[in-house]
XYZ file of C-alpha atoms in Angstrom:
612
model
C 33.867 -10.594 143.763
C 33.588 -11.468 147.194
C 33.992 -15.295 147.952
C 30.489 -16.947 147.770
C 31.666 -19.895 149.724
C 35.127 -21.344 151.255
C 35.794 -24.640 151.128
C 38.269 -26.087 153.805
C 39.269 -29.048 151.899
C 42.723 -30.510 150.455
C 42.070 -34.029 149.185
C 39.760 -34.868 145.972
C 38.952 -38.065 144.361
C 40.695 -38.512 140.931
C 39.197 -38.205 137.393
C 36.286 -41.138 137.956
C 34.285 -42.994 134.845
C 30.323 -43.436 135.511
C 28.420 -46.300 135.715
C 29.493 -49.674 137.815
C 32.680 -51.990 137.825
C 33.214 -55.700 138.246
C 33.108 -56.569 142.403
C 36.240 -55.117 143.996
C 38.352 -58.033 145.851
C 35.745 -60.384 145.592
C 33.546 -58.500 147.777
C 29.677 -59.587 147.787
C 26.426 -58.591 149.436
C 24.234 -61.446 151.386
C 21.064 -60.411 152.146
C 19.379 -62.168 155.516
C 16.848 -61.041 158.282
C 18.695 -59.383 160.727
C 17.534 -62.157 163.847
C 19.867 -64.625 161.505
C 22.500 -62.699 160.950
C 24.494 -64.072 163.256
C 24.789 -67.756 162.455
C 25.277 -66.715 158.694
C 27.999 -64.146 159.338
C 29.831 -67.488 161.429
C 29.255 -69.549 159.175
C 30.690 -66.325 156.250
C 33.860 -66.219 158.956
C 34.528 -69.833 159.226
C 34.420 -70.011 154.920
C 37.232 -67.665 154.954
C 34.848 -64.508 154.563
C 36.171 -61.264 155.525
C 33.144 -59.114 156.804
C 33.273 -55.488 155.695
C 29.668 -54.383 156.636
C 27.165 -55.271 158.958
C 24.001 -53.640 157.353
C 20.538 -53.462 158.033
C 19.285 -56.462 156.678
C 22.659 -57.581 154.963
C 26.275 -58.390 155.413
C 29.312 -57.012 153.044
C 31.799 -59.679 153.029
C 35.169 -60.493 151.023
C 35.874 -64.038 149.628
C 39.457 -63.484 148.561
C 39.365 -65.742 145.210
C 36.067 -66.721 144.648
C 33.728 -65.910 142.255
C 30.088 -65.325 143.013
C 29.338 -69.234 142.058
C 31.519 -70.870 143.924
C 30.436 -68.083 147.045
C 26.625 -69.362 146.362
C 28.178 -72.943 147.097
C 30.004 -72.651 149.955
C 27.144 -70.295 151.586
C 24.058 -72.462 150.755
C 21.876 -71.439 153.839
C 18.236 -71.315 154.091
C 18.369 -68.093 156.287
C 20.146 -66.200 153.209
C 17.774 -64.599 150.993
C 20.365 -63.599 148.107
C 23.938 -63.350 147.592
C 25.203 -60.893 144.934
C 28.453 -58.641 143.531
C 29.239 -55.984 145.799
C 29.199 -53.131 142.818
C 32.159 -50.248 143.077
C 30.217 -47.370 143.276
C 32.673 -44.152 142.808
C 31.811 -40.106 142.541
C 30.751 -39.180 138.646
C 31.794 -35.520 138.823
C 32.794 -34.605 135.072
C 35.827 -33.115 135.869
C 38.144 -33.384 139.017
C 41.295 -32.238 140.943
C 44.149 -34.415 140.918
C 44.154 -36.475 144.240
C 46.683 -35.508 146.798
C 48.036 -33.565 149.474
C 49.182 -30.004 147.340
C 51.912 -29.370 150.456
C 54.274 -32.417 148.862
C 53.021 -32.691 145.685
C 51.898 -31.160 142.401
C 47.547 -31.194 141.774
C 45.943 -29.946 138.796
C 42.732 -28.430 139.850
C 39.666 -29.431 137.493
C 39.156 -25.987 135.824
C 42.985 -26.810 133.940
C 41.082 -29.929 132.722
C 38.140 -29.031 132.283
C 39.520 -25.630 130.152
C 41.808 -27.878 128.221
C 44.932 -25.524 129.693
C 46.562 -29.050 129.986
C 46.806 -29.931 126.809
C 48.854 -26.633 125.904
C 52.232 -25.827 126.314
C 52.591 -22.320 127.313
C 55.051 -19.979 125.417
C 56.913 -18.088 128.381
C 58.880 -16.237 125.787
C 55.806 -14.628 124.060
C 56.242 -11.926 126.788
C 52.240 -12.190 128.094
C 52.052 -10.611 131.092
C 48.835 -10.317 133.356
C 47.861 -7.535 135.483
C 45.742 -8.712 138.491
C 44.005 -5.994 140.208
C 42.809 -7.505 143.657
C 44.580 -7.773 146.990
C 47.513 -8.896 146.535
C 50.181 -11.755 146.148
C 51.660 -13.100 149.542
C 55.040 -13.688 148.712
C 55.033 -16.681 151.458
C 53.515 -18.878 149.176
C 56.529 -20.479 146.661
C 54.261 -21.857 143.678
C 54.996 -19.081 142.196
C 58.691 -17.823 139.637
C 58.903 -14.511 141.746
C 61.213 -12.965 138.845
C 58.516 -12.825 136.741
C 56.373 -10.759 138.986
C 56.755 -7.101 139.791
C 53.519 -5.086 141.463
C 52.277 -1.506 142.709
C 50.754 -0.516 146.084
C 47.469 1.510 145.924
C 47.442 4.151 148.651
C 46.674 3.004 152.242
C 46.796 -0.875 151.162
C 50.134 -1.895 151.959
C 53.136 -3.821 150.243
C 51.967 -5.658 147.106
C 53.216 -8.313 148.397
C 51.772 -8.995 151.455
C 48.413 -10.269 151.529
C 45.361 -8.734 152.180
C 43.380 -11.615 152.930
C 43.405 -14.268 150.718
C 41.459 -13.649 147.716
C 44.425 -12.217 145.716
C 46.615 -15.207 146.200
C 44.152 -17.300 144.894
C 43.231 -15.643 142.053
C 47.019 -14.750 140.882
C 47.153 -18.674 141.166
C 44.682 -19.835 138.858
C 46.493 -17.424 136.242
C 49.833 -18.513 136.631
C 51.124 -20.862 139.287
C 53.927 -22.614 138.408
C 54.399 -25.989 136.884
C 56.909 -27.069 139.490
C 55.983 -30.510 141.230
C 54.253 -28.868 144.273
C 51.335 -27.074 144.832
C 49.226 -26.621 142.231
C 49.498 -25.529 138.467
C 47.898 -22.126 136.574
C 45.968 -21.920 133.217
C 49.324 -20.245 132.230
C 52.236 -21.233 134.521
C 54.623 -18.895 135.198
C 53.143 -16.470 133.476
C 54.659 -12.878 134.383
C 52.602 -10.536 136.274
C 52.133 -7.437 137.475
C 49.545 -7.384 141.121
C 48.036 -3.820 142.236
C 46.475 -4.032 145.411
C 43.480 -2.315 145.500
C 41.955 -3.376 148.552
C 42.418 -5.518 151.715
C 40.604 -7.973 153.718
C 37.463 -5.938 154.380
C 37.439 -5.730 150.549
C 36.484 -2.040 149.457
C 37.694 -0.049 146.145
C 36.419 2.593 144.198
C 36.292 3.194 140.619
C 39.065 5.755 140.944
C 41.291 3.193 141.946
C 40.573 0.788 139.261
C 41.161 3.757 136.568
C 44.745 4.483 138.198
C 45.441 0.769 138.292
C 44.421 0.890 134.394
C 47.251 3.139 134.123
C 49.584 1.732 135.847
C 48.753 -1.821 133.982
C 49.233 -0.032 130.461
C 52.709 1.678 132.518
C 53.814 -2.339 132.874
C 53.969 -3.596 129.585
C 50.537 -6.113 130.142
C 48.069 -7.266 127.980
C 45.789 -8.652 130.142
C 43.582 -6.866 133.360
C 42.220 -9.446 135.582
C 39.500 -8.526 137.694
C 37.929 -10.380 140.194
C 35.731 -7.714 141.621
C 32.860 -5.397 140.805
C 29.737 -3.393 142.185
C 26.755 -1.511 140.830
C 26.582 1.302 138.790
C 28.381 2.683 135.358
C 31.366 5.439 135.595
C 32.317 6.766 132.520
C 36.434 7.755 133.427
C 36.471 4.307 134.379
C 35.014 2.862 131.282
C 37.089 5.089 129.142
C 40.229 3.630 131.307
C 39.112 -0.233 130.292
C 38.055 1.072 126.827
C 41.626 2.605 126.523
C 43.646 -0.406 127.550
C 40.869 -2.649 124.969
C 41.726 0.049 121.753
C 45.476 -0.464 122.372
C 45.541 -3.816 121.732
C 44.651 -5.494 125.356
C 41.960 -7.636 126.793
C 40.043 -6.793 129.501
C 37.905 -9.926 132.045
C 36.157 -8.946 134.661
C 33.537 -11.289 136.945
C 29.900 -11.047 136.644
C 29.254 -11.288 140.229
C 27.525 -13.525 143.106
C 24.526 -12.675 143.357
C 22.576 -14.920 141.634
C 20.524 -12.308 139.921
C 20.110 -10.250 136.892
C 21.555 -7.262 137.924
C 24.517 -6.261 136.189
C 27.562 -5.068 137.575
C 30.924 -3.233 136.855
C 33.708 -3.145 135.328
C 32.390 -6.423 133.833
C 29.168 -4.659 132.560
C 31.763 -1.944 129.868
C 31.698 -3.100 126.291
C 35.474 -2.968 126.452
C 35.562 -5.984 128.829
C 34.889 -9.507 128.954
C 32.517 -11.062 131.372
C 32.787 -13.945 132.746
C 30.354 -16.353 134.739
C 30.872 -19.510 136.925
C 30.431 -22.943 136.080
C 30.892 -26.362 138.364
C 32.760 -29.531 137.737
C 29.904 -30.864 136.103
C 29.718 -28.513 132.987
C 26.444 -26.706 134.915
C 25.885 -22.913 136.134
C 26.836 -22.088 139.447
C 23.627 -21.185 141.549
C 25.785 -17.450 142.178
C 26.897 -16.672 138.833
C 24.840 -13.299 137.923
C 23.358 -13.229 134.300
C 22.445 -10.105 133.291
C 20.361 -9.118 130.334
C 21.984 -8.533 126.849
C 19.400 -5.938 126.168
C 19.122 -2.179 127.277
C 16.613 0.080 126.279
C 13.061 -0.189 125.396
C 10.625 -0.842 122.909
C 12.263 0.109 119.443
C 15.052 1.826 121.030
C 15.774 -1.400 122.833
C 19.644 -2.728 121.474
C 20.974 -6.297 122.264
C 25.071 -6.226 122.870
C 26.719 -9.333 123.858
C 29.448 -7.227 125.364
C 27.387 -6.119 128.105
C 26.627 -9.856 129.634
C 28.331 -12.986 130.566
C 30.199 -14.212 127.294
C 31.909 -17.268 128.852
C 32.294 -19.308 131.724
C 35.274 -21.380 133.400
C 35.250 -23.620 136.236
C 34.055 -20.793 139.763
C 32.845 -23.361 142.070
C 35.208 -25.097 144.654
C 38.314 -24.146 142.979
C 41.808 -25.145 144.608
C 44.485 -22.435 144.343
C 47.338 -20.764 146.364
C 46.941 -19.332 149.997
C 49.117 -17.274 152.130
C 51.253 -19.667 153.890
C 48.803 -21.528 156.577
C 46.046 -19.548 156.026
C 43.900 -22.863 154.686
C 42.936 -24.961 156.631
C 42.731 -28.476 154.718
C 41.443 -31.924 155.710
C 43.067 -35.393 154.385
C 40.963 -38.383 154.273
C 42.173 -41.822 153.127
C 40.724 -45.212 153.536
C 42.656 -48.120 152.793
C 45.599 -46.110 151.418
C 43.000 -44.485 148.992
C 42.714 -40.987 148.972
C 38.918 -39.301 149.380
C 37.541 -35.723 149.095
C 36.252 -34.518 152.521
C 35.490 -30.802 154.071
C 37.134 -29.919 157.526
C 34.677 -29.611 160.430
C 36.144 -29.250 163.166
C 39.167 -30.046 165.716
C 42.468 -29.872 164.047
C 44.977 -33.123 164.701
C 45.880 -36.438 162.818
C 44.532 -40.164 163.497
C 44.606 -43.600 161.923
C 42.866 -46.009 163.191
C 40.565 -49.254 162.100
C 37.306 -48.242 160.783
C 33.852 -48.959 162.971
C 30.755 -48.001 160.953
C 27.968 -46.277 163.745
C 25.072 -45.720 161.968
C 24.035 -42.338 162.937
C 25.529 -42.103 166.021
C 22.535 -41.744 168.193
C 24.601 -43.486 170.991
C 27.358 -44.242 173.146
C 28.318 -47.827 171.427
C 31.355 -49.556 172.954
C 32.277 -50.505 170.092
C 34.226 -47.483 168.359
C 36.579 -47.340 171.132
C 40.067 -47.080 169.495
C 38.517 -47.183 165.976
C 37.442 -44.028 163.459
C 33.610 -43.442 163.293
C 32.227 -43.862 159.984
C 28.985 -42.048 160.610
C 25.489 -41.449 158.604
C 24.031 -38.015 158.332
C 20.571 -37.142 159.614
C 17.937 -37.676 162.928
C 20.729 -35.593 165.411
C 23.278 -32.790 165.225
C 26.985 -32.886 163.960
C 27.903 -32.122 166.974
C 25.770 -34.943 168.941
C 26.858 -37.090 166.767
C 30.414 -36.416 167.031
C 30.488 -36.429 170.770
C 28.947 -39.768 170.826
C 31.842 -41.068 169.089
C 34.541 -39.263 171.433
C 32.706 -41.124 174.608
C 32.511 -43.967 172.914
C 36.172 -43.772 172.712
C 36.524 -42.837 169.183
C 39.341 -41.411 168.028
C 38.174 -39.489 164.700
C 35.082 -39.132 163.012
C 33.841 -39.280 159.270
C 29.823 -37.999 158.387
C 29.030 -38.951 155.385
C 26.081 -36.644 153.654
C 22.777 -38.276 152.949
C 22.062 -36.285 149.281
C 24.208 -36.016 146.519
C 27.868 -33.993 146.840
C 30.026 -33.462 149.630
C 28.978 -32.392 153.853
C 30.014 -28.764 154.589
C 29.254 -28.707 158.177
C 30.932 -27.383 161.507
C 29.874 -28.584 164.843
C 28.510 -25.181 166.240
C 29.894 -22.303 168.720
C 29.592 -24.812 171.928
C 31.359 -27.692 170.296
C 33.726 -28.746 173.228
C 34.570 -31.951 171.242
C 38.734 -32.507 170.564
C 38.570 -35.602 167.802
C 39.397 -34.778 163.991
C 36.151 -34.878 162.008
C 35.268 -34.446 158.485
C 32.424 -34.735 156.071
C 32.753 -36.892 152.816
C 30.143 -36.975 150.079
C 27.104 -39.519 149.613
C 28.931 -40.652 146.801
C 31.658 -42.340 148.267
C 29.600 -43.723 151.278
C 29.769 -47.898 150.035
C 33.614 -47.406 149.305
C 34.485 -45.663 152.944
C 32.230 -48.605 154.538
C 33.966 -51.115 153.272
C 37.111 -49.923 154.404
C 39.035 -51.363 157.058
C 41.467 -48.772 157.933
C 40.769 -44.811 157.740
C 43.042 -41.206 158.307
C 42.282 -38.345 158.933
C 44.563 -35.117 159.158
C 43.261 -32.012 159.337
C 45.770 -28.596 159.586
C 47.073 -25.662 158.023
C 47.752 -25.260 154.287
C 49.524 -23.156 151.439
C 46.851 -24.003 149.383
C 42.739 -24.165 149.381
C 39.406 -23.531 147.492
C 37.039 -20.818 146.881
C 34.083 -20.469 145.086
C 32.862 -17.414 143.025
C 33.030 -15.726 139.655
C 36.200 -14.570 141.221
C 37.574 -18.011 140.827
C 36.537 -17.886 136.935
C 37.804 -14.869 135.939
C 41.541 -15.763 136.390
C 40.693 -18.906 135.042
C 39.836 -16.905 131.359
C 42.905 -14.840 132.124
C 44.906 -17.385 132.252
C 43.694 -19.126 129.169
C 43.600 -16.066 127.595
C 47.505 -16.004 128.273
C 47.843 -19.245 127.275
C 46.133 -19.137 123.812
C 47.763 -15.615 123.270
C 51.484 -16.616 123.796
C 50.975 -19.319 121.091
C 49.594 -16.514 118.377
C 50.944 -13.126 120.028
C 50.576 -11.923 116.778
C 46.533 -11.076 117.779
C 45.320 -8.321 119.197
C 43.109 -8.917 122.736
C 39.883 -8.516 121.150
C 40.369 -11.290 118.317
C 41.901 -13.489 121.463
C 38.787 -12.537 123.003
C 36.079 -13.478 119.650
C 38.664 -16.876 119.679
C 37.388 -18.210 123.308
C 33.665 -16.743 122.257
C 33.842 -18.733 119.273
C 34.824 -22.002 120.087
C 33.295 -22.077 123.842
C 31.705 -25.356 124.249
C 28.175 -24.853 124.198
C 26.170 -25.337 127.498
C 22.160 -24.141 128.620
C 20.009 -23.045 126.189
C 21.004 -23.955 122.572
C 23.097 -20.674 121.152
C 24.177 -18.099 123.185
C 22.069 -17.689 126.502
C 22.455 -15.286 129.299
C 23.954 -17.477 131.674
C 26.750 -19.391 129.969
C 27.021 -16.902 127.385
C 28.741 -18.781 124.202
C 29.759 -21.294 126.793
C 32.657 -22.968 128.797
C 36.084 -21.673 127.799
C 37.994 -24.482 125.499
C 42.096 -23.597 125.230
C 42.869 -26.317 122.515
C 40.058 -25.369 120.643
C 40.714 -21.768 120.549
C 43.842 -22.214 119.311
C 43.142 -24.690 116.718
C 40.445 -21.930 115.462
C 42.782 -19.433 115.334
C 45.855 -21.943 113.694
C 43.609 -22.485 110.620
C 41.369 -19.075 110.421
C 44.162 -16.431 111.361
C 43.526 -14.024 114.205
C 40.921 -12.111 112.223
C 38.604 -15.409 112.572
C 36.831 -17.374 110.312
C 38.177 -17.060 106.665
C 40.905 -14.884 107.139
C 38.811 -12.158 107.880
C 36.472 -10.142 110.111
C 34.626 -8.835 107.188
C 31.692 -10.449 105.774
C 31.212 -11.614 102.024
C 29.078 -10.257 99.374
C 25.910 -11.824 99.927
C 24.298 -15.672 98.739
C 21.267 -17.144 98.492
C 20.535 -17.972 102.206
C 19.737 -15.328 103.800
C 17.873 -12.283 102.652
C 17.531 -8.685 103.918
C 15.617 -5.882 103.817
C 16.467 -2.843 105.735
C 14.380 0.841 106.336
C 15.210 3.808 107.686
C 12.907 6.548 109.914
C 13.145 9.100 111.996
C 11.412 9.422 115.341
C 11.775 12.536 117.989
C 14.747 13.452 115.679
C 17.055 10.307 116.353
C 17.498 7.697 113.266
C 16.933 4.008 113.459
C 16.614 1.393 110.522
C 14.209 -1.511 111.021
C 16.035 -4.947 109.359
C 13.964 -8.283 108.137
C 15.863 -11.271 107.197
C 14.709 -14.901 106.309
C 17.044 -17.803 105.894
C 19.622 -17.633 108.824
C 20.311 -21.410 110.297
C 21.757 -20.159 113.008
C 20.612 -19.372 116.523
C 21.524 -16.099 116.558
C 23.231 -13.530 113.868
C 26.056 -11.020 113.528
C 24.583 -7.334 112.553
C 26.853 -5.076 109.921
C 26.767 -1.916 109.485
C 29.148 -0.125 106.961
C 31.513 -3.461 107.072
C 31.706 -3.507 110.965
C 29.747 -5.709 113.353
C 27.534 -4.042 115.895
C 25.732 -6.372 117.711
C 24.837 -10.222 117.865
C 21.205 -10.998 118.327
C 18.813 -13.586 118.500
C 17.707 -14.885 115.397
C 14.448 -13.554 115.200
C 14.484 -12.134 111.848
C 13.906 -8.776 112.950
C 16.259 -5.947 114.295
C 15.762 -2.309 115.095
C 19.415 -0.632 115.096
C 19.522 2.680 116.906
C 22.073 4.615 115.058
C 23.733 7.418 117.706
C 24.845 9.701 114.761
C 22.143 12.644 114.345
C 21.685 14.074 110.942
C 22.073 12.389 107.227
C 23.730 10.032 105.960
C 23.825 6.402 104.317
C 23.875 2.868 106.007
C 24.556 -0.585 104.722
C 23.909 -3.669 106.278
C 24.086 -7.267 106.354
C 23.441 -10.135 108.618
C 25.713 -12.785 109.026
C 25.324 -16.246 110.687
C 27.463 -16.249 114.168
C 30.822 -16.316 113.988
C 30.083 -16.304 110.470
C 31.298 -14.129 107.841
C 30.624 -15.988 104.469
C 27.167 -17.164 105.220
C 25.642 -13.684 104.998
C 22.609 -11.693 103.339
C 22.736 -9.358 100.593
C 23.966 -5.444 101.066
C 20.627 -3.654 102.008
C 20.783 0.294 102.334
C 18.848 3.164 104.369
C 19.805 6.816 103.792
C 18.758 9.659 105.742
């Protein structure tokens, strides 16, 4: 899919706990009305205090070595009104990228965490390989083993190795970049793969292309098709291509799309692939990630197929990966030696200076001169705000959002401004005030972040990989019912159209298929004779010549069930206790079936048969 949004930033706070810490070098807030402030922040100064902010209605000031009794002694002043710890407050994002610049050193982006890819080892000699249909893999950027890659041009799109526009490096990334001390690290690193570029920068395909690139995937020995693309409506040479490549042992993941909406779209939408949906750091939805229904049809010929919708997630939203060389463009921020997340606004170059907090920068204040602008969001423009500080004499700026998250801004099509600014989230706002000395860099980069169900999608591939070299015994679609059935869940209780069975879990898989086989739970994808939990009654009819059997079940714990027919599962359902299965096959014959709980095949009803 398309990129929903680009994110032109390099540095991200590390893995963070919630809640509050003890004071941070004996820093403490005094309030006092601001027309005292100045005899208490002498008398703070001449007590060995080291003032960090000047607030509204308060001072921020370090006693190096006191604790907040013996600061209440030395400061006993009528004009102060309280004196308390000066909390650490710091971002409580679930999961996070590794802090760092990736252009000297290794990050692991939070979707490896998050997936548990890190807590794998993966098997290079399991001979995965992963075919990535997209645009490409620049062969400028080096996190990557290059002997393990081979590719195929698509007519008219050029060298599969040269980019066409970013989107392919990034995906082919999150699969497999390589664990090598620089850069970042894949789901699956060093995976081999094989890249067919299908399109370029202005980003069109057709489903002709994506059935030749089938081919030629099958033609390269892989077992997975990574597709980070799609558009509306079915064609049935392509799904037989994907359906194909799924029957001969492979797995298919395709995105869901950006939309937002319920619409679904292809390849993702075929039976015979897996679709995947976006999720944040945070374990929640992305606001883009499409969720289309499970059912088609209507009314009793309506059928509910899990295949057709999102089944899992992985991390979509602000993902870091690999670029073509320079074609990021990445901001560092650091206060006090202590790296921060921030977004690039504008004005390339690198400054460190002292910090100067300016409120929201409404004003020319002498002040700043020399010093980095530490600057609240809101009442004026980025840009006004910006240029304040440059006549002041600033030398950088920092905005810091007012809301929760990070500032995404630019300074508009006029900005004639030449400092380095940033934005940095609301979150970190108390820690970058009371900072004394701040950097910024912003330039070029091998390596930056997109958002989209683009960026999940290689994400699943990759753990697919991962998972798969450790049993490559399995065929694709029991790797595939692995991730489904151990997906942590998320939403709605059960299965629900947006997270489908849930965030992707690598360890977990795994350990599911380690102690149940690849066939799944038990040893084996068939249910067991029927117990006392769950009962069934099934009938058959006829209506305008087509056959359908109506099924009632009680007893099922579960939120949804697994529907049998004959021994083989046809659909997964909400546990309603009523099903209507449409059965394509005109003319007699005889039908038994069963209902299982999910991902269950020894909790299950009795045998109940229709015949026709």
């Amino acid at each position: 899919m398309n990129t929903n949004k680009l994110v032109l930033a390099l540095i991200i706070s590390g893995l963070c706990t919630t809640g509050s810490v003890a004071a941070a070098n004996d820093r403490y807030i005094i309030q006092v009305d601001n027309n005292k402030k100045g005899v208490v922040k002498a008398l703070a100064k001449k007590l060995g205090g080291d003032i960090k902010v000047d607030g509204n209605g308060f001072i921020a000031a370090q006693f190096t070595g006191h604790d907040l009794a013996s600061v209440k002694g030395l400061l006993n002043n009528p004009h102060i009104k309280l004196i308390e710890e000066d909390q650490k407050r710091v971002p409580m994002s679930t999961y996070n990228d590794d802090a760092g610049n990736a252009m000297v050193q290794q990050l692991t982006p939070y979707a490896v965490y998050q997936s548990q890819a890190d807590q794998l080892t993966f098997d290079a000699n399991a001979g995965m390989k992963v075919c990535v249909i997209d645009s490409g893999l620049d062969s400028s950027n080096p996190d990557f083993i290059w002997g393990n890659i081979t590719g195929d041009n698509n007519s008219g799109t050029g060298n599969w190795f040269d980019n066409g526009g970013p989107h392919g490096t990034h995906v082919a990334g999150t699969i497999g970049a390589a664990d090598n001390n620089v850069g970042v690290v894949g789901m699956a690193p060093g995976v081999a793969m094989h890249i067919i570029k299908v399109f370029n920068a202005e980003g069109w395909g057709y489903s002709s292309d994506l059935v030749h690139a089938a081919n030629l995937c099958s033609q390269a020995g892989a077992n997975i098709i990574s597709m980070s693309l799609g558009g509306g409506g079915s064609n049935s040479t392509e799904s037989n291509a994907f359906a194909n490549f799924t029957q001969a042992g492979g797995l298919v993941v395709a995105a869901a799309g950006n939309d937002g909406n319920n619409v679904r779209s292809y390849p993702a939408g075929y039976p015979s692939v897996m679709m995947v949906g976006a999720n944040d750091a945070d374990n929640q939805i992305a606001d883009f990630s499409q969720f289309p229904s499970c059912t088609s049809g209507r009314g009793k010929r309506a059928t509910t197929d899990e295949t057709i919708c999102v089944e899992v997630t992985a991390g979509g939203v602000d993902t870091l990966s690999t670029y073509p060389a320079g074609m990021a463009t990445a901001a560092d921020l650091s206060a006090d030696n202590t790296a921060f997340a921030s977004s690039a606004m504008e004005n390339s170059g690198q400054v460190t200076a002292s910090a100067y907090y300016m409120g929201t920068a409404e004003s020319i204040d002498s002040g700043a001169a020399g010093k980095v602008c530490m600057i609240d969001r809101g009442n004026i423009s980025f840009y006004d705000k910006v240029a304040n500080c440059e006549n002041s004499g600033g030398t950088g700026a920092v905005i810091i959002n007012n809301e929760a998250g990070m500032l995404y801004a630019t300074l508009g099509e006029t900005n004639d401004t030449t400092i380095p600014a940033v934005g940095a989230a609301l979150e970190d706002r108390s820690a970058l005030l009371a900072s004394t000395n701040i950097s910024i860099n912003i330039g070029t980069s091998d390596y930056g972040y997109m958002s989209g169900t683009s960026m999940a999608t290689p994400a699943v591939s990759g753990i697919a990989a991962l998972v798969w070299s450790l049993h490559p015994e399995c065929t694709g679609t029991e790797i595939r019912d692995a991730l489904k059935a151990t997906a942590q869940d998320q939403g709605a209780s059960g299965h629900d159209v947006y997270f489908g069975h849930g965030i992707v879990k690598a360890v977990d898989a795994e350990a599911y298929l380690s102690a149940n086989g690849c066939a799944g739970d038990n040893g084996g994808g068939t249910p067991t004779p029927g117990n006392d939990d769950i009962s069934l009654a099934a009938t058959g009819y006829k209506s305008k010549g087509a056959n359908f059997a109506d099924l009632n079940w009680s007893g099922a714990a579960t939120s949804q069930v697994d529907i049998y027919r004959n021994g083989s599962k046809v659909s997964t359902v909400a546990n309603t206790n009523s099903y209507t299965d449409a059965i394509s096959t005109k003319g007699g014959g005889s039908y038994t079936y069963q209902v299982c709980e999910a991902q269950s095949t020894t909790v299950c009803s009795n045998n109940s048969t229709v015949n026709f």
